[in-house]
PDB file of C-alpha atoms in Angstrom:
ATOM      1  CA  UNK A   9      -8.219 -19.409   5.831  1.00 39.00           C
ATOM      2  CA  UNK A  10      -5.816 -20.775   3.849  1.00 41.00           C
ATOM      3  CA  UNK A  11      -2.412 -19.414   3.704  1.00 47.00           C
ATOM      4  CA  UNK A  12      -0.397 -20.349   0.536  1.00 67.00           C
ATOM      5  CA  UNK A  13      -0.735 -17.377  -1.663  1.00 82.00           C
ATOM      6  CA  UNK A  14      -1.918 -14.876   0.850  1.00 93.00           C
ATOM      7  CA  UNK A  15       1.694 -15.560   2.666  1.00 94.00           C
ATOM      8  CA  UNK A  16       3.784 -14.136  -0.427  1.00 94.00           C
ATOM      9  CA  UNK A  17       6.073 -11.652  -0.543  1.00 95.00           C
ATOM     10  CA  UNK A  18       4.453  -8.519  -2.207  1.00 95.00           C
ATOM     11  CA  UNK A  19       8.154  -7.859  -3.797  1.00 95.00           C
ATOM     12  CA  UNK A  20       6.650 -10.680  -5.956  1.00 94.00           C
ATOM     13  CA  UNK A  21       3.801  -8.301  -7.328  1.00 94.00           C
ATOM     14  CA  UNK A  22       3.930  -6.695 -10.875  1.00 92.00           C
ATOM     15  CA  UNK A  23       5.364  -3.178  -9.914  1.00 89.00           C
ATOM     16  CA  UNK A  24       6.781  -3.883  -6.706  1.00 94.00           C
ATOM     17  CA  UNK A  25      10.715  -5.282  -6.253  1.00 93.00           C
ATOM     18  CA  UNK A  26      12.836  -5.644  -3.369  1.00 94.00           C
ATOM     19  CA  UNK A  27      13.417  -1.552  -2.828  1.00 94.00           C
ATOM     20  CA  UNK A  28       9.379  -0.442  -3.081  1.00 95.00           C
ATOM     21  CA  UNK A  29       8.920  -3.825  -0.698  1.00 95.00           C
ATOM     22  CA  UNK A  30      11.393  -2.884   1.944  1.00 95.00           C
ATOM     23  CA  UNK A  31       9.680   0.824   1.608  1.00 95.00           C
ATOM     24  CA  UNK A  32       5.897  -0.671   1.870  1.00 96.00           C
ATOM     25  CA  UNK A  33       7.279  -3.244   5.130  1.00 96.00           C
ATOM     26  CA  UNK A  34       8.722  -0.073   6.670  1.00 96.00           C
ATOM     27  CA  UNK A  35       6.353   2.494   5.946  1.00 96.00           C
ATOM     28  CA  UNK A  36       3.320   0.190   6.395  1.00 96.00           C
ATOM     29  CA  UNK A  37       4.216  -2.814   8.043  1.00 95.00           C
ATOM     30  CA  UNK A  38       2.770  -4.536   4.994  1.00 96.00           C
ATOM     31  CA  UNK A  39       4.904  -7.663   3.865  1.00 95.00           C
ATOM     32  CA  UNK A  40       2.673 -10.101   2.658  1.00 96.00           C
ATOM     33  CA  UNK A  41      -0.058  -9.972   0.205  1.00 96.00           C
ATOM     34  CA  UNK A  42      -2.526 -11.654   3.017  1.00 95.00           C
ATOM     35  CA  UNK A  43      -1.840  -7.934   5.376  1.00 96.00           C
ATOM     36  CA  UNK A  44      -1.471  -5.543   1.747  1.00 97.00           C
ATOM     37  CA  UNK A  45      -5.607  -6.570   1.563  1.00 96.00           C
ATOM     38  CA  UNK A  46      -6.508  -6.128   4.518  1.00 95.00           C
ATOM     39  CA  UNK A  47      -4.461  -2.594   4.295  1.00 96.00           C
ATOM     40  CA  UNK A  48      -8.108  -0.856   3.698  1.00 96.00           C
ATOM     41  CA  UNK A  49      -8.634   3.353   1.683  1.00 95.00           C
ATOM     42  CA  UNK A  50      -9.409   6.219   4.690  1.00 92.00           C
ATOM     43  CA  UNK A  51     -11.252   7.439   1.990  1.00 88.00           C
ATOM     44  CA  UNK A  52     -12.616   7.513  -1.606  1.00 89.00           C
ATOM     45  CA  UNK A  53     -12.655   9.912  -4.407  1.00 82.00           C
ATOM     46  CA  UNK A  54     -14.630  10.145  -7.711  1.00 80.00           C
ATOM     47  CA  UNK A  55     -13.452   9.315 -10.890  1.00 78.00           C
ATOM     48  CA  UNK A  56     -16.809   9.362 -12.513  1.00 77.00           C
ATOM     49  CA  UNK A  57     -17.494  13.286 -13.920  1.00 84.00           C
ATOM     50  CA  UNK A  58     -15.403  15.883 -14.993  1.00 92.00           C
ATOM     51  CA  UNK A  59     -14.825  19.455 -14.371  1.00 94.00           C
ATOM     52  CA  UNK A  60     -14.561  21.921 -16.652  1.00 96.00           C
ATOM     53  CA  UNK A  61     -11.024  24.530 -16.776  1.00 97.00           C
ATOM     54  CA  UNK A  62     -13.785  27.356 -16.583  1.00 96.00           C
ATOM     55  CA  UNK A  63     -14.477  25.922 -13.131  1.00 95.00           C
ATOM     56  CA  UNK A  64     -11.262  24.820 -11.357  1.00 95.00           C
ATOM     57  CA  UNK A  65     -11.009  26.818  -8.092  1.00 94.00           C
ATOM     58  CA  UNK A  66      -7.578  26.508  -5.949  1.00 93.00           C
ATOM     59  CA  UNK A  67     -10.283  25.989  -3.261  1.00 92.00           C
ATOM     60  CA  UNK A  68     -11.219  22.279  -4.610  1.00 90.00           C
ATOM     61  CA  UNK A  69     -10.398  19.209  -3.879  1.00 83.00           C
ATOM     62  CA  UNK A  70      -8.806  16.732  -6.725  1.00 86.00           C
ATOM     63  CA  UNK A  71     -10.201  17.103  -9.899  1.00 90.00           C
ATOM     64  CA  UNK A  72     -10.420  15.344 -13.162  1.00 91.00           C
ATOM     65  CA  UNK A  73     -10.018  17.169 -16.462  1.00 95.00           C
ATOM     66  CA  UNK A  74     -10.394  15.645 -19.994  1.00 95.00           C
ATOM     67  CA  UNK A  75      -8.475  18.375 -21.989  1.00 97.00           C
ATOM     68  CA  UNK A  76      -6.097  18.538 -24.942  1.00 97.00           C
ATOM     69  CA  UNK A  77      -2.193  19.294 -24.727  1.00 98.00           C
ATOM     70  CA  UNK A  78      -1.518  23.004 -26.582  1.00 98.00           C
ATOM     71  CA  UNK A  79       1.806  23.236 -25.736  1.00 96.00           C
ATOM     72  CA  UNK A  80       4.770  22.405 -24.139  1.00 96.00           C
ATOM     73  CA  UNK A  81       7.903  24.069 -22.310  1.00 95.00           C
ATOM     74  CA  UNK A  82      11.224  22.594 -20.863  1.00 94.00           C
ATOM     75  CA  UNK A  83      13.108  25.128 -18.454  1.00 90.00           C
ATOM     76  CA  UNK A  84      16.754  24.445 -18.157  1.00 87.00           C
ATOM     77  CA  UNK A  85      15.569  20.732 -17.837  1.00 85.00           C
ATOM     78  CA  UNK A  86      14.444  21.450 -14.473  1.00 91.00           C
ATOM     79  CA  UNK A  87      10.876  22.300 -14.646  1.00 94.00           C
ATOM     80  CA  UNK A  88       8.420  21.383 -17.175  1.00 96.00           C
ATOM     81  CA  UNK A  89       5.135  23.189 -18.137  1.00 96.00           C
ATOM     82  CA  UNK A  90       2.540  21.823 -20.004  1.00 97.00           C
ATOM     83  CA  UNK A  91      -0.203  23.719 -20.982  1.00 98.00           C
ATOM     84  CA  UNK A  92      -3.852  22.188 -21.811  1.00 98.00           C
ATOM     85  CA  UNK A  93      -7.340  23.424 -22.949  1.00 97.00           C
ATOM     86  CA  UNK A  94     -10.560  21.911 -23.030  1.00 97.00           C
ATOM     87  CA  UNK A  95     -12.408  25.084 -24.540  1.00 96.00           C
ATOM     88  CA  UNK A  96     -13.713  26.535 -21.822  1.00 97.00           C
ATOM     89  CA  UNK A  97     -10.451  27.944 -21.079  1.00 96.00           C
ATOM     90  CA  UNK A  98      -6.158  27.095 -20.268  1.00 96.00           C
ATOM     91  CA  UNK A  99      -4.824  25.620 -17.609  1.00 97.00           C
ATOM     92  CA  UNK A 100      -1.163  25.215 -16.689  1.00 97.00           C
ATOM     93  CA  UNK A 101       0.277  21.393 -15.803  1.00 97.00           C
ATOM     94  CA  UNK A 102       4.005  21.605 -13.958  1.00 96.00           C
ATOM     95  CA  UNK A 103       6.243  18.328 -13.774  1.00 94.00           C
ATOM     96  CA  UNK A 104       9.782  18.257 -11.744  1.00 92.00           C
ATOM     97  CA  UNK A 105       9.962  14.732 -12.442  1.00 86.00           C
ATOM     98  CA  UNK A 106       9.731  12.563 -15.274  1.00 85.00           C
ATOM     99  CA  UNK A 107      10.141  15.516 -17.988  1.00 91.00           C
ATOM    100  CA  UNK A 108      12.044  13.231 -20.613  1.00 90.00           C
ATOM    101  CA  UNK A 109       9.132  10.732 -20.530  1.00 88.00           C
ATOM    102  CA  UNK A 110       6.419  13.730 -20.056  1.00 91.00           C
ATOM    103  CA  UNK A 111       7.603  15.595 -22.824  1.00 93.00           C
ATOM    104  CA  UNK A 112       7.327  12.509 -25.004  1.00 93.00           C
ATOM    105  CA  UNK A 113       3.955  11.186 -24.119  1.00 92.00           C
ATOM    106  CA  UNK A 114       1.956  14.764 -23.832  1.00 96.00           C
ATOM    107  CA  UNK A 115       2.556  15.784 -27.524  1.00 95.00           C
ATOM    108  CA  UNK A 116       0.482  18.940 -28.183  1.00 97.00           C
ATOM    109  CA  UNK A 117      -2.784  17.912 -30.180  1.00 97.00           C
ATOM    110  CA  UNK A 118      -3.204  14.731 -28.258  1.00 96.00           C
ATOM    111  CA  UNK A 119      -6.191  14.435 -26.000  1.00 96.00           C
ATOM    112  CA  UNK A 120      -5.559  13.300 -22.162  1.00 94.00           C
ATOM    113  CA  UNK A 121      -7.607  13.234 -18.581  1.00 92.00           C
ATOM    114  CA  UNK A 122      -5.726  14.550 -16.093  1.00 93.00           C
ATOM    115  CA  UNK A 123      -6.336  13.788 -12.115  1.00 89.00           C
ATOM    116  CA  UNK A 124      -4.811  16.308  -9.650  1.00 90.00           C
ATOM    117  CA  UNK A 125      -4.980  19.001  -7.271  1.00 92.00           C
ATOM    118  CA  UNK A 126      -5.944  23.131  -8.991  1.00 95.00           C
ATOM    119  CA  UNK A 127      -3.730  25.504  -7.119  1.00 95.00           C
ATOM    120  CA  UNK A 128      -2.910  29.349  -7.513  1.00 93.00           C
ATOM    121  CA  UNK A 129       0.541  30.036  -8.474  1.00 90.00           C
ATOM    122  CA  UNK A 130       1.597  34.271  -9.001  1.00 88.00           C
ATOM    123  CA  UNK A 131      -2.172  34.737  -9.560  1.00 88.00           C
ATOM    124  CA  UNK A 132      -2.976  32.193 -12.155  1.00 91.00           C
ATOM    125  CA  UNK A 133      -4.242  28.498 -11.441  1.00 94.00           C
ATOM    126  CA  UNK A 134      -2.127  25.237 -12.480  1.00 96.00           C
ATOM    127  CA  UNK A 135      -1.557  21.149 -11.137  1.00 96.00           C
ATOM    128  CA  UNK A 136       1.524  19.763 -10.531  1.00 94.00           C
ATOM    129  CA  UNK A 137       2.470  16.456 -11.326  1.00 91.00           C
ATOM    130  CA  UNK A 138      -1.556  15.196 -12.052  1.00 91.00           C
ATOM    131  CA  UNK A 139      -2.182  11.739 -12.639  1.00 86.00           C
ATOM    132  CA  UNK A 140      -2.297  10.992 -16.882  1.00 89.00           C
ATOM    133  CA  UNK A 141      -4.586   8.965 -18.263  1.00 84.00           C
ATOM    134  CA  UNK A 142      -5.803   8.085 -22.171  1.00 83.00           C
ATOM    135  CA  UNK A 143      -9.342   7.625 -22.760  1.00 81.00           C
ATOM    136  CA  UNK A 144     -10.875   5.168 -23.391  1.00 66.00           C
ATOM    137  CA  UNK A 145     -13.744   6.605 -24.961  1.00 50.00           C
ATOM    138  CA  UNK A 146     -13.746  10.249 -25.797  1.00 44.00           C
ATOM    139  CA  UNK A 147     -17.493  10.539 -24.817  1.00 42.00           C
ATOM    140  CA  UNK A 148     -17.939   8.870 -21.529  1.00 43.00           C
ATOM    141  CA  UNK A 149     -15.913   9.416 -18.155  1.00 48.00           C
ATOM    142  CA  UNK A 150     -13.315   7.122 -16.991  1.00 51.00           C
ATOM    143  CA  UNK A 151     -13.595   5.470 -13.608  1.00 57.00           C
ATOM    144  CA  UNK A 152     -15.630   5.330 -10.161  1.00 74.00           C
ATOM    145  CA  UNK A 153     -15.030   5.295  -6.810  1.00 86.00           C
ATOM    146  CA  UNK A 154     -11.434   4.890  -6.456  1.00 87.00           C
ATOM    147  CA  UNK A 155      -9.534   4.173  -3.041  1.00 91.00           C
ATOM    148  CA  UNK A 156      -7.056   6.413  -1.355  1.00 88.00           C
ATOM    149  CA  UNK A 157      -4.852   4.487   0.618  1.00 93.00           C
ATOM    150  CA  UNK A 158      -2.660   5.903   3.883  1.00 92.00           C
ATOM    151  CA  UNK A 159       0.628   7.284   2.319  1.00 90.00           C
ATOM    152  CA  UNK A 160       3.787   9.206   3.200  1.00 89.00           C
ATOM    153  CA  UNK A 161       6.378  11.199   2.227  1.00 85.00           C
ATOM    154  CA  UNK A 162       9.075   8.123   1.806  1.00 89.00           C
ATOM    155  CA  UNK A 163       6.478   6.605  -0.635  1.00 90.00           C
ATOM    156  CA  UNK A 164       5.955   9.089  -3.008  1.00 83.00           C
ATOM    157  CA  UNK A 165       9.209   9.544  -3.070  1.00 82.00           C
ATOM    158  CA  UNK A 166       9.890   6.081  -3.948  1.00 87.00           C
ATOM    159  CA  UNK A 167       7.397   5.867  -6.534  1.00 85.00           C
ATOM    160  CA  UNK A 168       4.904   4.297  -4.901  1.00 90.00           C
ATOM    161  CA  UNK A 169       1.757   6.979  -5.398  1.00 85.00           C
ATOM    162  CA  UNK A 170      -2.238   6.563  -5.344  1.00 86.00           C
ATOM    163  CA  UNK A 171      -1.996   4.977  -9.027  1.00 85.00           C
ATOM    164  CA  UNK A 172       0.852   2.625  -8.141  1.00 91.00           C
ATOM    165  CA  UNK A 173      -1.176   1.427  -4.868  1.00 94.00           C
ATOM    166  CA  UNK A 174      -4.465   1.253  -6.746  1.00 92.00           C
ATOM    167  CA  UNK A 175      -2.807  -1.301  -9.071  1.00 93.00           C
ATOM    168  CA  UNK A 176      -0.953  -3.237  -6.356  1.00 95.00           C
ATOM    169  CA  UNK A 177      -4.417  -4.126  -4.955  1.00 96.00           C
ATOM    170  CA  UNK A 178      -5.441  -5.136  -8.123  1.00 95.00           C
ATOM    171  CA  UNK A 179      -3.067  -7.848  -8.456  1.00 95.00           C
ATOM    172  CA  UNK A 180      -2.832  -8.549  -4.913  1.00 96.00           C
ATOM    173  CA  UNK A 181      -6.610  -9.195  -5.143  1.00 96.00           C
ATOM    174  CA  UNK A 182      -5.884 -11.693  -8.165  1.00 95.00           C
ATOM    175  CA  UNK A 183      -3.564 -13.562  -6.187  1.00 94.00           C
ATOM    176  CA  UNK A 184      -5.086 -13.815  -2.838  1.00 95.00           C
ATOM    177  CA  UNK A 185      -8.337 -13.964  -2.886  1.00 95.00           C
ATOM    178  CA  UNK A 186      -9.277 -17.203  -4.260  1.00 94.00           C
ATOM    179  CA  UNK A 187      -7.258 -18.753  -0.755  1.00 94.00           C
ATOM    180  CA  UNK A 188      -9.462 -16.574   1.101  1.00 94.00           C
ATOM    181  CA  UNK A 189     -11.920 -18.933   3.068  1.00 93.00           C
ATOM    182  CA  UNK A 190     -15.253 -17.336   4.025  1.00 94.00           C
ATOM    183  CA  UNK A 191     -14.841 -16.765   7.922  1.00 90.00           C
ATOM    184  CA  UNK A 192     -18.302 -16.701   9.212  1.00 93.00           C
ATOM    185  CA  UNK A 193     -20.978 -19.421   9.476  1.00 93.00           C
ATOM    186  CA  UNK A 194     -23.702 -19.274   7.206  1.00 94.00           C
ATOM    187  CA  UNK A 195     -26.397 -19.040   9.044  1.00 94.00           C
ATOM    188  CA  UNK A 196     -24.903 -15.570  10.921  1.00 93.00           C
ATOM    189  CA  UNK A 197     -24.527 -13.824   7.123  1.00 94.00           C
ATOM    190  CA  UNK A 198     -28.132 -14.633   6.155  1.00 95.00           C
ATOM    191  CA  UNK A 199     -29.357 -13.833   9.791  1.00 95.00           C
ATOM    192  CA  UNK A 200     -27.644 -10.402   9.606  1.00 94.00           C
ATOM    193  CA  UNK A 201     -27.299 -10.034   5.772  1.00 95.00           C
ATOM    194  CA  UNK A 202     -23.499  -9.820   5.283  1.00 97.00           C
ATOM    195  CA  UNK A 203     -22.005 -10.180   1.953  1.00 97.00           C
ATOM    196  CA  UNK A 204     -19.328 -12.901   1.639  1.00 97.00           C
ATOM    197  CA  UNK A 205     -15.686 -11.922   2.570  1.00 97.00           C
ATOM    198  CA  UNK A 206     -14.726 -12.440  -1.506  1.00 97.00           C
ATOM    199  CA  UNK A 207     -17.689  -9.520  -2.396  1.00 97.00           C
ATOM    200  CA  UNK A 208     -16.467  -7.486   0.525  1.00 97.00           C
ATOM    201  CA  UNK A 209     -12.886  -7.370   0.016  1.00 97.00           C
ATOM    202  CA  UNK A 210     -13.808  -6.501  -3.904  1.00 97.00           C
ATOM    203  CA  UNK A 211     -15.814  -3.881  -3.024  1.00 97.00           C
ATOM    204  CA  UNK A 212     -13.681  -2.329   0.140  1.00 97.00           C
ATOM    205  CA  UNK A 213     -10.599  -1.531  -2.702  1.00 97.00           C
ATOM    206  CA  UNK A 214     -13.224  -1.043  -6.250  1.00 95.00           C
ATOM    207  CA  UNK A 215     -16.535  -0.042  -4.988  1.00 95.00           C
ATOM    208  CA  UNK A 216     -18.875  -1.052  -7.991  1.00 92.00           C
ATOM    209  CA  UNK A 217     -20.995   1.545  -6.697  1.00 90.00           C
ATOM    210  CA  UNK A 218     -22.126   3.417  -3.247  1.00 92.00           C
ATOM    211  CA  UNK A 219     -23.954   0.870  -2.104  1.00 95.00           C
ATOM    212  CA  UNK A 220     -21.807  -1.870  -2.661  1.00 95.00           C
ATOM    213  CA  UNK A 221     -19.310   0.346  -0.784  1.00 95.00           C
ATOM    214  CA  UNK A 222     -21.477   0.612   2.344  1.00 96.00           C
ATOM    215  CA  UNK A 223     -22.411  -3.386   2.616  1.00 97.00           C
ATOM    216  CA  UNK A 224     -18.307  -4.324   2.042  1.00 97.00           C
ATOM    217  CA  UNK A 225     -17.839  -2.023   5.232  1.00 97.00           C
ATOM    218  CA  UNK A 226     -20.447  -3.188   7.399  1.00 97.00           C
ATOM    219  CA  UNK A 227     -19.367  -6.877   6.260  1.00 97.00           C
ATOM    220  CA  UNK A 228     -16.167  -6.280   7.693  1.00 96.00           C
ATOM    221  CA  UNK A 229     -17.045  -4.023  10.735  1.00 96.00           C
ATOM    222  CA  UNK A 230     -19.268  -6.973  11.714  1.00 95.00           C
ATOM    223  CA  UNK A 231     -16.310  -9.527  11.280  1.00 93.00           C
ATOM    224  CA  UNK A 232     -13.589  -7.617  13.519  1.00 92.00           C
ATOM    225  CA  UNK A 233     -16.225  -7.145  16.364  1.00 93.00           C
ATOM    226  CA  UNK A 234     -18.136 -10.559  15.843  1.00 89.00           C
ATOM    227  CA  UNK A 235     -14.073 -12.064  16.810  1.00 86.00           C
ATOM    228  CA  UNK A 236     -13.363  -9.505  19.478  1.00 88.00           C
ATOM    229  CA  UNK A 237     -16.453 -10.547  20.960  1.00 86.00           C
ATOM    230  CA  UNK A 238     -15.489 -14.148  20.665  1.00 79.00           C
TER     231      UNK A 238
END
């Protein structure tokens, strides 16, 4: 495996800096572009469908909505409330953070899909601080499988969330994977039918699809016992 590329600093990477780097090394012991892919998702969510307001429950996991903006509300430029309705019914959006920039972008009329969490609030549902997407096509659902990475409480802080990570990997991937070397011998990938390490890695941070998901993993379960056992 070559090392040139896979050896870089990740403060290098679009998004990243000295401070977010420092946070990532201490938070993650990731330093290098070479251990940030190789930093694998616990676990995957689906951004493929849609839920309607009508059927948010506080007892869901995260959901996405494709909704447009009604109106907006700045308290004492604390608190931010942004409310959103997709015909089926209103739900409430709350931001502590980024209200200037918030207040800007989520103009009521425009038409957004929102990622987050539903929650019940003095008896009435709402998300705070959902992911914001446009889309791209008004017609069709955005996104797949997408990776959740391990996280804590000094990263979010520090800006680095879900999104930020997701994009991380994509650029780490563009870097570092063409000085990836396949590892195993030929003759043990056809034997066993392992994808190559390029197809794996690919598919352990994007899944194209389920299955694709399921032959990255066994690819590289097989790899880190094939080397124990070595």
């Amino acid at each position: 495996m070559a090392q040139n590329g896979l050896d870089m600093d990740i403060q290098f990477l679009p998004g990243v800096g000295p401070k977010r780097a420092a946070l990532l090394k201490k938070e993650l012991a990731v330093s290098n572009i070479g251990e940030l892919l190789r930093l694998y998702p616990f676990r995957y969510i689906d951004r493929s469908s849609f839920v309607k307001i009508a059927e948010a429950r506080p007892d869901m996991a995260y959901i996405q909505i494709k909704a447009r903006v009604l109106r907006t509300d700045v308290i004492e430029k604390k608190r931010m409330s942004v409310w959103i309705g997709d015909g089926t019914g209103e739900l409430e959006l709350v931001f502590f953070k980024g209200i200037r920039w918030n207040y800007q972008r989520l103009a009521p009329g425009s038409v957004f899909i929102f990622y987050g969490k539903p929650q019940e609030f003095n008896g009435r549902y709402n998300m705070v601080h959902p992911e914001v997407d446009a889309p791209q096509d008004s017609s069709t659902p955005q996104g797949g499988l997408t990776g959740v990475y391990p996280s804590t409480e000094r990263l979010r802080n520090g800006g680095v969330t879900g999104k930020v990570m997701n994009k991380l990997m994509e650029a780490a991937l563009e870097k570092g994977l063409p000085y990836i070397e396949e590892s195993l011998p030929e003759h043990i990938m056809r034997q066993c039918g392992l994808v190559p390490v390029h197809f794996a890695l690919r598919n352990i941070h994007f899944p194209k699809d389920m299955v694709s998901l399921e032959k990255a993993k066994y690819r590289l379960k097989f790899e880190e016992l094939f080397y124990l056992q070595l």
